[in-house]
């Protein structure tokens, strides 16, 4: 029968883990820190990928692919970058195995040591900028607007499915421009693409803003971010876009001849989202009964379950159901007719609820007599009987309504859990009692930021793009501040 989840109020972390496993999204593998993304989880990621890929192409980007291995010397060229990633690199040192002469299986062949070690990519700026050096000579070669869909490795000891694993899937955009203004515009455009995807497709409200110097990407001059709020009151960084200035162009000597015939260094950006978005999607909307998926990203948007006792009842129901399937597909709706006789309807209802299918239709003999169908919504767990006539149009409208409703629900939660605070003691108290986002004055120093983090585990998630100018005093030091910044504990 139904698979049970730990409730969110009992243990949010356990609820999340139960849900990922029981809804068949992913599982831990026999490789420490790495996950297996199961077909249902991968189907959601594929939908995300498809939408984002279209958005990238609409903004003029093309896809390419670069090596998984990066020579160690490339990393030493950009000092801030290597500092940021040094502690989480996987390193390839040998290229051959051999049978152990003592008969104990295989060993690494000591004679097959690489002259220079390779880093398994934690991110690709270095290998890509080394490549761009050969692609760029003149202003006519610019801009380069390239994206890569790939896997990356960042050695993590404390892992959580989708949120933090040693290997994860992502996309990384790497662009090259002839002017600073153009590169900054690209950074902002791509943040806008991510925010649009999060809100319109994931139904997840996000705050757009700048990272502080402490929280910036290693090697960036500015990092822009989208920050989402999960149901346990913690923030999740859901996508970042970096203005890299000329740092990587200088490190890899990437220059171009401008229109006036002068030689200049190229301006750069990079931007990415990863399978972390799966974690964000799960935690933003789901409940104690299982997944709640936005219809736009649900692999199956509608499921039809026949309810019958005799085979002849099933064949009559199937006739109606198959016609419905055809009509829904014509409207671009993904639908499944589940006439598998190995499972009872009750089991199916529980399973599709757990898996977050937005709309469930049940058709039994009485529905055939009355020309009706039972329609159940996953987001509100409500059911109603509707006439079969004109049902496809109603379902299409219902899917749109569900998409809007779960966005509104998440937005209302965020509004209720966004608090303005001016007093540091009150801030500490509310972090524990209420959680969520806090808008506070900060004096702009790294020292104060680090003190707050050490005292409370809360960090500045961003300086919101829409933060109004407001004179105030830093809640810790009392020094002047010109606008409020967004604090939260985070994943």
Short mmCIF file of C-alpha atoms in Angstrom, two decimals:
data_model
loop_
_atom_site.label_atom_id
_atom_site.label_comp_id
_atom_site.label_asym_id
_atom_site.label_seq_id
_atom_site.Cartn_x
_atom_site.Cartn_y
_atom_site.Cartn_z
CA UNK A 1 0.00 0.00 0.00
CA UNK A 2 1.07 3.66 0.27
CA UNK A 3 4.69 4.35 1.13
CA UNK A 4 4.86 6.51 4.25
CA UNK A 5 6.99 9.60 4.77
CA UNK A 6 8.31 11.14 7.96
CA UNK A 7 6.30 14.35 8.45
CA UNK A 8 7.96 17.72 7.85
CA UNK A 9 7.20 18.87 11.38
CA UNK A 10 8.86 15.77 12.86
CA UNK A 11 12.09 16.01 10.82
CA UNK A 12 12.34 18.11 7.69
CA UNK A 13 15.68 16.54 6.71
CA UNK A 14 14.31 13.01 7.08
CA UNK A 15 11.11 13.95 5.22
CA UNK A 16 13.22 15.22 2.31
CA UNK A 17 15.35 12.09 2.21
CA UNK A 18 12.33 9.77 2.46
CA UNK A 19 10.62 11.64 -0.33
CA UNK A 20 13.56 11.52 -2.75
CA UNK A 21 13.88 7.76 -2.18
CA UNK A 22 10.20 6.79 -2.07
CA UNK A 23 9.11 8.92 -5.02
CA UNK A 24 11.86 7.13 -6.99
CA UNK A 25 13.81 10.28 -7.81
CA UNK A 26 17.32 9.21 -6.77
CA UNK A 27 19.28 7.00 -4.41
CA UNK A 28 22.73 6.79 -2.92
CA UNK A 29 25.20 4.71 -4.91
CA UNK A 30 28.01 2.38 -3.89
CA UNK A 31 30.40 5.22 -4.80
CA UNK A 32 30.71 7.39 -1.72
CA UNK A 33 29.15 10.81 -2.16
CA UNK A 34 27.67 10.03 -5.59
CA UNK A 35 24.02 9.47 -6.43
CA UNK A 36 22.04 7.47 -8.95
CA UNK A 37 19.36 9.65 -10.56
CA UNK A 38 16.49 7.26 -11.25
CA UNK A 39 14.30 7.47 -14.39
CA UNK A 40 11.50 9.48 -12.73
CA UNK A 41 13.95 12.01 -11.28
CA UNK A 42 15.84 12.18 -14.56
CA UNK A 43 12.58 12.80 -16.48
CA UNK A 44 12.02 15.96 -14.38
CA UNK A 45 15.65 17.07 -14.93
CA UNK A 46 15.23 16.47 -18.69
CA UNK A 47 12.19 18.75 -18.75
CA UNK A 48 14.17 21.44 -16.89
CA UNK A 49 17.07 20.97 -19.32
CA UNK A 50 14.86 21.25 -22.38
CA UNK A 51 13.25 24.50 -21.23
CA UNK A 52 16.55 26.10 -20.15
CA UNK A 53 18.27 24.99 -23.35
CA UNK A 54 15.56 26.70 -25.41
CA UNK A 55 15.93 29.86 -23.30
CA UNK A 56 19.70 29.87 -23.85
CA UNK A 57 19.28 29.47 -27.59
CA UNK A 58 16.67 32.25 -27.69
CA UNK A 59 19.26 34.56 -26.10
CA UNK A 60 21.82 33.71 -28.80
CA UNK A 61 23.83 30.94 -27.11
CA UNK A 62 25.12 27.69 -28.63
CA UNK A 63 26.19 24.42 -26.99
CA UNK A 64 29.69 22.92 -27.08
CA UNK A 65 31.63 20.35 -25.06
CA UNK A 66 35.05 20.62 -23.40
CA UNK A 67 37.31 18.00 -21.74
CA UNK A 68 36.52 16.46 -18.36
CA UNK A 69 40.23 16.56 -17.42
CA UNK A 70 42.07 19.82 -16.75
CA UNK A 71 45.89 19.95 -16.54
CA UNK A 72 46.94 20.98 -13.02
CA UNK A 73 49.04 23.86 -14.37
CA UNK A 74 45.90 25.55 -15.74
CA UNK A 75 44.59 25.93 -12.21
CA UNK A 76 47.68 27.72 -10.97
CA UNK A 77 47.15 30.54 -13.50
CA UNK A 78 44.23 32.22 -11.70
CA UNK A 79 45.12 32.49 -8.01
CA UNK A 80 41.67 33.31 -6.53
CA UNK A 81 40.10 30.53 -8.61
CA UNK A 82 42.49 27.83 -7.36
CA UNK A 83 41.99 29.00 -3.76
CA UNK A 84 38.25 28.59 -4.15
CA UNK A 85 38.39 25.02 -5.47
CA UNK A 86 41.66 23.55 -4.10
CA UNK A 87 40.02 21.72 -1.18
CA UNK A 88 37.48 19.81 -3.30
CA UNK A 89 39.43 18.59 -6.34
CA UNK A 90 39.68 14.99 -7.51
CA UNK A 91 43.08 14.37 -9.12
CA UNK A 92 44.13 11.80 -11.73
CA UNK A 93 47.73 10.69 -11.18
CA UNK A 94 48.08 7.42 -13.18
CA UNK A 95 46.78 6.00 -16.46
CA UNK A 96 47.12 2.20 -16.06
CA UNK A 97 46.27 -0.74 -13.81
CA UNK A 98 47.96 -4.14 -13.66
CA UNK A 99 47.46 -7.48 -11.95
CA UNK A 100 48.99 -7.61 -8.50
CA UNK A 101 51.98 -10.03 -8.65
CA UNK A 102 50.84 -11.33 -5.22
CA UNK A 103 47.49 -12.31 -6.80
CA UNK A 104 45.46 -9.76 -4.80
CA UNK A 105 43.42 -8.34 -7.69
CA UNK A 106 44.53 -5.22 -9.54
CA UNK A 107 46.88 -2.45 -8.49
CA UNK A 108 47.86 0.92 -9.94
CA UNK A 109 50.90 0.48 -12.17
CA UNK A 110 53.60 2.67 -10.55
CA UNK A 111 55.32 3.01 -13.97
CA UNK A 112 52.22 4.68 -15.41
CA UNK A 113 52.49 7.93 -13.48
CA UNK A 114 51.36 11.01 -15.41
CA UNK A 115 54.02 13.68 -15.95
CA UNK A 116 51.39 16.27 -15.06
CA UNK A 117 48.34 15.39 -12.98
CA UNK A 118 44.85 16.09 -14.28
CA UNK A 119 42.04 17.65 -12.23
CA UNK A 120 38.56 16.20 -12.83
CA UNK A 121 36.65 19.39 -13.67
CA UNK A 122 35.03 21.17 -10.70
CA UNK A 123 34.10 23.93 -13.22
CA UNK A 124 35.51 24.67 -16.67
CA UNK A 125 36.70 28.30 -16.77
CA UNK A 126 40.37 27.33 -17.07
CA UNK A 127 40.10 24.74 -19.86
CA UNK A 128 37.64 26.93 -21.77
CA UNK A 129 39.71 30.11 -21.55
CA UNK A 130 42.78 28.16 -22.63
CA UNK A 131 40.71 27.12 -25.70
CA UNK A 132 39.32 30.61 -26.36
CA UNK A 133 42.88 31.85 -26.73
CA UNK A 134 42.96 30.03 -30.10
CA UNK A 135 39.47 31.17 -31.12
CA UNK A 136 39.87 34.91 -30.55
CA UNK A 137 42.16 37.25 -32.49
CA UNK A 138 40.00 40.20 -33.50
CA UNK A 139 36.86 42.07 -32.42
CA UNK A 140 35.19 40.24 -35.34
CA UNK A 141 35.55 36.94 -33.37
CA UNK A 142 33.48 38.33 -30.50
CA UNK A 143 31.21 37.79 -28.70
CA UNK A 144 31.48 34.06 -28.03
CA UNK A 145 28.29 32.81 -26.35
CA UNK A 146 28.84 29.16 -25.43
CA UNK A 147 27.08 26.83 -23.00
CA UNK A 148 28.07 23.33 -21.93
CA UNK A 149 25.84 20.62 -20.39
CA UNK A 150 28.13 18.41 -18.31
CA UNK A 151 28.94 16.68 -15.06
CA UNK A 152 31.33 18.17 -12.52
CA UNK A 153 33.12 16.78 -9.49
CA UNK A 154 33.59 18.61 -6.20
CA UNK A 155 34.76 16.28 -3.46
CA UNK A 156 32.14 16.45 -0.71
CA UNK A 157 32.19 14.41 2.47
CA UNK A 158 28.78 15.42 3.85
CA UNK A 159 26.35 14.75 1.05
CA UNK A 160 22.57 15.09 0.50
CA UNK A 161 20.77 13.79 -2.56
CA UNK A 162 20.48 16.52 -5.23
CA UNK A 163 21.62 19.26 -2.84
CA UNK A 164 25.25 18.31 -2.36
CA UNK A 165 26.95 15.36 -4.05
CA UNK A 166 30.55 14.76 -5.14
CA UNK A 167 29.44 14.49 -8.76
CA UNK A 168 26.49 16.46 -10.12
CA UNK A 169 24.99 17.50 -13.44
CA UNK A 170 24.78 21.10 -14.56
CA UNK A 171 25.11 23.58 -17.36
CA UNK A 172 27.84 26.19 -17.43
CA UNK A 173 27.79 29.15 -19.79
CA UNK A 174 31.10 30.82 -20.68
CA UNK A 175 31.02 33.98 -22.73
CA UNK A 176 33.66 36.32 -24.14
CA UNK A 177 33.03 39.99 -24.98
CA UNK A 178 34.85 43.00 -26.40
CA UNK A 179 33.62 45.45 -23.74
CA UNK A 180 33.01 45.55 -20.02
CA UNK A 181 29.45 46.89 -20.58
CA UNK A 182 28.54 44.00 -22.86
CA UNK A 183 29.86 41.43 -20.35
CA UNK A 184 27.93 43.03 -17.48
CA UNK A 185 24.76 43.07 -19.62
CA UNK A 186 25.25 39.33 -20.35
CA UNK A 187 25.64 38.59 -16.62
CA UNK A 188 22.37 40.41 -15.90
CA UNK A 189 20.53 38.84 -18.87
CA UNK A 190 21.37 35.30 -17.74
CA UNK A 191 20.33 35.99 -14.16
CA UNK A 192 17.01 37.17 -15.63
CA UNK A 193 16.73 33.90 -17.60
CA UNK A 194 17.26 31.90 -14.40
CA UNK A 195 14.76 33.99 -12.40
CA UNK A 196 12.18 33.62 -15.18
CA UNK A 197 12.70 29.84 -15.28
CA UNK A 198 12.44 29.54 -11.47
CA UNK A 199 9.22 31.55 -11.24
CA UNK A 200 7.39 30.69 -14.48
CA UNK A 201 8.33 27.01 -14.75
CA UNK A 202 9.33 25.83 -11.26
CA UNK A 203 6.66 28.08 -9.67
CA UNK A 204 9.37 29.07 -7.16
CA UNK A 205 9.66 32.74 -6.18
CA UNK A 206 13.25 34.01 -6.03
CA UNK A 207 15.09 37.11 -4.82
CA UNK A 208 17.64 38.41 -7.33
CA UNK A 209 20.72 40.15 -5.99
CA UNK A 210 24.48 40.60 -5.72
CA UNK A 211 26.67 38.38 -3.56
CA UNK A 212 28.96 40.09 -1.07
CA UNK A 213 32.73 39.87 -1.62
CA UNK A 214 32.88 36.97 0.91
CA UNK A 215 30.28 34.92 -0.97
CA UNK A 216 31.44 35.65 -4.52
CA UNK A 217 32.53 32.95 -6.98
CA UNK A 218 36.30 32.34 -6.90
CA UNK A 219 37.77 34.59 -9.59
CA UNK A 220 34.70 36.79 -10.19
CA UNK A 221 34.45 40.58 -9.81
CA UNK A 222 30.69 40.30 -9.21
CA UNK A 223 28.37 37.36 -8.62
CA UNK A 224 24.63 37.71 -9.20
CA UNK A 225 22.37 35.10 -7.60
CA UNK A 226 18.77 33.91 -7.31
CA UNK A 227 17.84 32.88 -3.75
CA UNK A 228 14.78 30.78 -2.94
CA UNK A 229 13.21 30.04 0.45
CA UNK A 230 12.47 26.45 1.41
CA UNK A 231 9.61 25.35 3.70
CA UNK A 232 11.95 24.88 6.67
CA UNK A 233 12.86 28.58 6.56
CA UNK A 234 16.29 28.01 4.99
CA UNK A 235 17.52 29.66 1.81
CA UNK A 236 18.75 27.78 -1.23
CA UNK A 237 21.04 29.44 -3.77
CA UNK A 238 19.41 28.32 -7.00
CA UNK A 239 21.49 29.82 -9.79
CA UNK A 240 24.43 32.19 -10.22
CA UNK A 241 25.77 34.45 -12.94
CA UNK A 242 29.32 35.84 -12.68
CA UNK A 243 30.98 38.89 -14.18
CA UNK A 244 34.61 37.74 -14.41
CA UNK A 245 36.11 40.99 -15.70
CA UNK A 246 39.40 40.32 -17.52
CA UNK A 247 40.79 37.95 -14.86
CA UNK A 248 40.69 34.77 -16.96
CA UNK A 249 41.67 36.58 -20.19
CA UNK A 250 44.78 37.90 -18.40
CA UNK A 251 45.54 34.51 -16.81
CA UNK A 252 45.39 32.75 -20.21
CA UNK A 253 46.57 35.69 -22.31
CA UNK A 254 43.38 35.98 -24.38
CA UNK A 255 43.60 39.24 -26.32
CA UNK A 256 41.93 40.73 -29.37
CA UNK A 257 42.58 43.60 -31.74
CA UNK A 258 39.82 46.19 -31.32
CA UNK A 259 38.27 48.35 -34.08
CA UNK A 260 40.99 50.99 -33.58
CA UNK A 261 43.72 48.37 -34.06
CA UNK A 262 44.72 48.32 -30.34
CA UNK A 263 45.27 45.04 -28.48
CA UNK A 264 43.01 44.48 -25.45
CA UNK A 265 42.14 41.67 -23.04
CA UNK A 266 38.72 40.04 -23.47
CA UNK A 267 35.87 40.46 -20.94
CA UNK A 268 34.23 37.34 -19.54
CA UNK A 269 31.16 35.89 -17.82
CA UNK A 270 30.16 32.46 -16.57
CA UNK A 271 26.79 31.25 -15.27
CA UNK A 272 25.28 27.97 -14.15
CA UNK A 273 22.48 25.97 -12.60
CA UNK A 274 22.67 22.35 -11.52
CA UNK A 275 20.66 19.33 -10.35
CA UNK A 276 20.39 21.32 -7.07
CA UNK A 277 17.28 22.75 -8.74
CA UNK A 278 15.73 19.30 -8.23
CA UNK A 279 16.20 19.74 -4.48
CA UNK A 280 14.72 23.23 -4.69
CA UNK A 281 11.69 21.96 -6.61
CA UNK A 282 11.04 19.17 -4.09
CA UNK A 283 11.43 21.36 -1.01
CA UNK A 284 9.47 24.38 -2.26
CA UNK A 285 6.15 22.66 -2.95
CA UNK A 286 5.94 19.12 -1.58
CA UNK A 287 3.90 18.03 1.44
CA UNK A 288 3.60 15.13 3.89
CA UNK A 289 1.81 13.04 1.24
CA UNK A 290 4.63 13.30 -1.26
CA UNK A 291 5.79 15.36 -4.20
CA UNK A 292 3.86 18.33 -5.49
CA UNK A 293 5.09 19.14 -8.99
CA UNK A 294 4.35 22.23 -11.07
CA UNK A 295 2.42 20.95 -14.13
CA UNK A 296 4.94 22.55 -16.51
CA UNK A 297 7.71 20.26 -15.20
CA UNK A 298 5.73 17.12 -14.30
CA UNK A 299 6.76 14.15 -16.50
CA UNK A 300 3.11 12.98 -16.40
CA UNK A 301 0.60 15.82 -16.03
CA UNK A 302 -2.57 13.71 -16.00
CA UNK A 303 -3.12 10.09 -15.02
CA UNK A 304 -6.33 8.17 -15.74
CA UNK A 305 -7.23 5.25 -13.45
CA UNK A 306 -10.05 2.83 -14.40
CA UNK A 307 -12.23 1.47 -11.58
CA UNK A 308 -13.90 -1.82 -12.45
CA UNK A 309 -14.74 -5.32 -11.25
CA UNK A 310 -15.37 -7.14 -14.55
CA UNK A 311 -13.35 -7.26 -17.74
CA UNK A 312 -16.27 -6.03 -19.86
CA UNK A 313 -16.46 -2.93 -17.61
CA UNK A 314 -12.77 -2.32 -18.25
CA UNK A 315 -13.15 -2.53 -22.03
CA UNK A 316 -15.97 0.07 -21.96
CA UNK A 317 -13.93 2.37 -19.66
CA UNK A 318 -10.85 1.91 -21.88
CA UNK A 319 -12.80 3.08 -24.91
CA UNK A 320 -13.65 6.38 -23.18
CA UNK A 321 -10.18 6.70 -21.59
CA UNK A 322 -8.27 6.14 -24.82
CA UNK A 323 -10.33 8.82 -26.58
CA UNK A 324 -9.53 11.17 -23.68
CA UNK A 325 -5.80 10.34 -23.96
CA UNK A 326 -5.82 11.27 -27.65
CA UNK A 327 -7.65 14.56 -27.03
CA UNK A 328 -5.34 15.55 -24.16
CA UNK A 329 -2.22 14.73 -26.19
CA UNK A 330 -3.51 16.96 -29.01
CA UNK A 331 -3.45 19.82 -26.49
CA UNK A 332 0.19 19.04 -25.64
CA UNK A 333 -0.68 17.49 -22.27
CA UNK A 334 1.34 14.45 -21.14
CA UNK A 335 -1.08 11.77 -20.00
CA UNK A 336 -0.90 8.16 -18.84
CA UNK A 337 -3.74 5.64 -18.87
CA UNK A 338 -2.93 3.16 -16.12
CA UNK A 339 -4.91 -0.02 -16.87
CA UNK A 340 -2.28 -2.28 -15.26
CA UNK A 341 -4.33 -5.01 -13.54
CA UNK A 342 -1.53 -6.01 -11.15
CA UNK A 343 -2.31 -3.05 -8.85
CA UNK A 344 -5.57 -1.98 -7.24
CA UNK A 345 -6.92 1.57 -7.74
CA UNK A 346 -6.20 2.48 -4.09
CA UNK A 347 -2.54 1.62 -4.52
CA UNK A 348 -2.40 3.64 -7.75
CA UNK A 349 -4.02 6.68 -6.13
CA UNK A 350 -1.44 6.64 -3.32
CA UNK A 351 1.45 6.11 -5.76
CA UNK A 352 0.50 9.01 -8.06
CA UNK A 353 -0.07 11.25 -5.06
CA UNK A 354 3.42 10.37 -3.81
CA UNK A 355 4.89 11.06 -7.25
CA UNK A 356 3.17 14.43 -7.53
CA UNK A 357 1.10 13.88 -10.70
CA UNK A 358 -0.89 17.17 -10.87
CA UNK A 359 -4.28 15.79 -12.03
CA UNK A 360 -5.79 12.33 -11.52
CA UNK A 361 -8.93 11.15 -13.31
CA UNK A 362 -10.89 8.12 -12.14
CA UNK A 363 -13.53 6.50 -14.35
CA UNK A 364 -15.85 3.73 -13.15
CA UNK A 365 -19.05 2.08 -14.48
CA UNK A 366 -21.26 4.70 -12.77
CA UNK A 367 -19.29 7.48 -14.50
CA UNK A 368 -19.98 5.82 -17.85
CA UNK A 369 -23.72 5.77 -17.07
CA UNK A 370 -23.73 9.43 -15.98
CA UNK A 371 -21.21 10.72 -18.56
CA UNK A 372 -18.93 11.96 -15.77
CA UNK A 373 -15.39 11.62 -14.46
CA UNK A 374 -13.84 12.12 -11.00
CA UNK A 375 -11.11 14.79 -11.11
CA UNK A 376 -8.56 15.02 -8.26
CA UNK A 377 -6.02 17.86 -7.84
CA UNK A 378 -2.67 17.02 -6.27
CA UNK A 379 -1.94 20.53 -4.93
CA UNK A 380 -5.12 20.92 -2.84
CA UNK A 381 -6.00 17.19 -2.52
CA UNK A 382 -9.59 18.04 -3.53
CA UNK A 383 -11.87 15.95 -5.76
CA UNK A 384 -14.90 16.80 -7.86
CA UNK A 385 -17.18 15.06 -10.33
CA UNK A 386 -17.20 16.74 -13.74
CA UNK A 387 -19.14 16.04 -16.96
CA UNK A 388 -17.04 14.22 -19.58
CA UNK A 389 -18.23 16.67 -22.20
CA UNK A 390 -15.66 19.43 -22.66
CA UNK A 391 -13.37 17.85 -20.04
CA UNK A 392 -10.12 18.36 -21.99
CA UNK A 393 -10.51 22.15 -21.99
CA UNK A 394 -11.31 22.08 -18.27
CA UNK A 395 -8.20 19.98 -17.56
CA UNK A 396 -6.01 22.38 -19.54
CA UNK A 397 -7.40 25.30 -17.49
CA UNK A 398 -6.97 23.27 -14.28
CA UNK A 399 -3.27 22.62 -15.01
CA UNK A 400 -2.72 26.37 -15.46
CA UNK A 401 -4.59 27.03 -12.23
CA UNK A 402 -2.43 24.52 -10.33
CA UNK A 403 0.76 26.12 -11.71
CA UNK A 404 -0.42 29.57 -10.50
CA UNK A 405 -1.73 28.27 -7.19
CA UNK A 406 1.49 26.57 -6.09
CA UNK A 407 3.50 29.69 -7.04
CA UNK A 408 1.12 31.84 -4.98
CA UNK A 409 1.35 29.44 -2.05
CA UNK A 410 5.17 29.57 -2.12
CA UNK A 411 5.11 33.37 -2.48
CA UNK A 412 2.72 33.73 0.47
CA UNK A 413 5.01 31.53 2.58
CA UNK A 414 8.00 33.71 1.64
CA UNK A 415 6.10 36.95 2.40
CA UNK A 416 5.09 35.61 5.83
CA UNK A 417 8.69 34.56 6.50
CA UNK A 418 10.45 37.75 5.41
CA UNK A 419 11.14 39.97 8.43
CA UNK A 420 12.74 43.40 8.83
CA UNK A 421 14.97 43.41 11.91
CA UNK A 422 17.10 46.23 13.40
CA UNK A 423 18.22 44.65 16.66
CA UNK A 424 20.91 41.93 16.69
CA UNK A 425 19.52 40.08 19.74
CA UNK A 426 16.06 40.00 18.17
CA UNK A 427 17.63 38.76 14.92
CA UNK A 428 19.29 35.84 16.74
CA UNK A 429 16.02 35.00 18.52
CA UNK A 430 13.89 35.11 15.36
CA UNK A 431 16.40 33.02 13.38
CA UNK A 432 15.73 30.17 15.81
CA UNK A 433 12.02 30.78 16.40
CA UNK A 434 10.77 31.79 12.97
CA UNK A 435 13.47 31.28 10.32
CA UNK A 436 13.15 32.60 6.80
CA UNK A 437 14.58 35.72 5.17
CA UNK A 438 15.68 38.73 7.23
CA UNK A 439 16.17 42.23 5.83
CA UNK A 440 18.75 43.97 7.98
CA UNK A 441 21.22 46.84 7.88
CA UNK A 442 24.90 45.83 7.59
CA UNK A 443 27.96 48.06 7.68
CA UNK A 444 29.46 46.59 4.51
CA UNK A 445 32.53 44.98 6.16
CA UNK A 446 33.67 41.36 5.85
CA UNK A 447 34.48 41.35 9.58
CA UNK A 448 30.86 42.01 10.59
CA UNK A 449 29.60 39.49 8.03
CA UNK A 450 31.95 36.83 9.43
CA UNK A 451 30.98 37.61 13.02
CA UNK A 452 27.27 37.16 12.19
CA UNK A 453 28.05 33.85 10.45
CA UNK A 454 30.12 32.61 13.40
CA UNK A 455 27.47 33.69 15.94
CA UNK A 456 24.38 32.46 14.11
CA UNK A 457 25.30 30.32 11.03
CA UNK A 458 23.33 32.90 8.99
CA UNK A 459 24.93 34.48 5.93
CA UNK A 460 24.14 37.38 3.64
CA UNK A 461 22.31 35.61 0.83
CA UNK A 462 22.43 38.69 -1.38
CA UNK A 463 22.12 42.46 -1.65
CA UNK A 464 18.73 42.48 -3.43
CA UNK A 465 18.60 44.23 -6.82
CA UNK A 466 15.35 45.90 -5.78
CA UNK A 467 16.54 46.95 -2.29
CA UNK A 468 15.46 50.59 -1.80
CA UNK A 469 17.96 53.14 -0.51
CA UNK A 470 17.28 53.51 3.20
CA UNK A 471 19.52 55.17 5.77
CA UNK A 472 20.03 53.00 8.82
CA UNK A 473 22.53 51.55 11.27
CA UNK A 474 24.24 48.16 11.13
CA UNK A 475 22.46 45.86 13.60
CA UNK A 476 25.82 44.65 14.96
CA UNK A 477 28.17 47.65 14.97
CA UNK A 478 25.77 50.59 14.73
CA UNK A 479 27.80 51.99 11.82
CA UNK A 480 25.86 53.66 8.98
CA UNK A 481 24.26 51.58 6.21
CA UNK A 482 22.47 52.77 3.06
CA UNK A 483 20.25 49.74 2.34
CA UNK A 484 19.06 46.48 3.85
CA UNK A 485 20.57 43.14 2.79
CA UNK A 486 19.05 39.66 2.86
CA UNK A 487 20.20 37.28 5.63
CA UNK A 488 19.22 33.63 6.12
CA UNK A 489 20.55 30.27 7.17
CA UNK A 490 21.06 28.24 4.02
CA UNK A 491 21.69 24.87 2.43
#
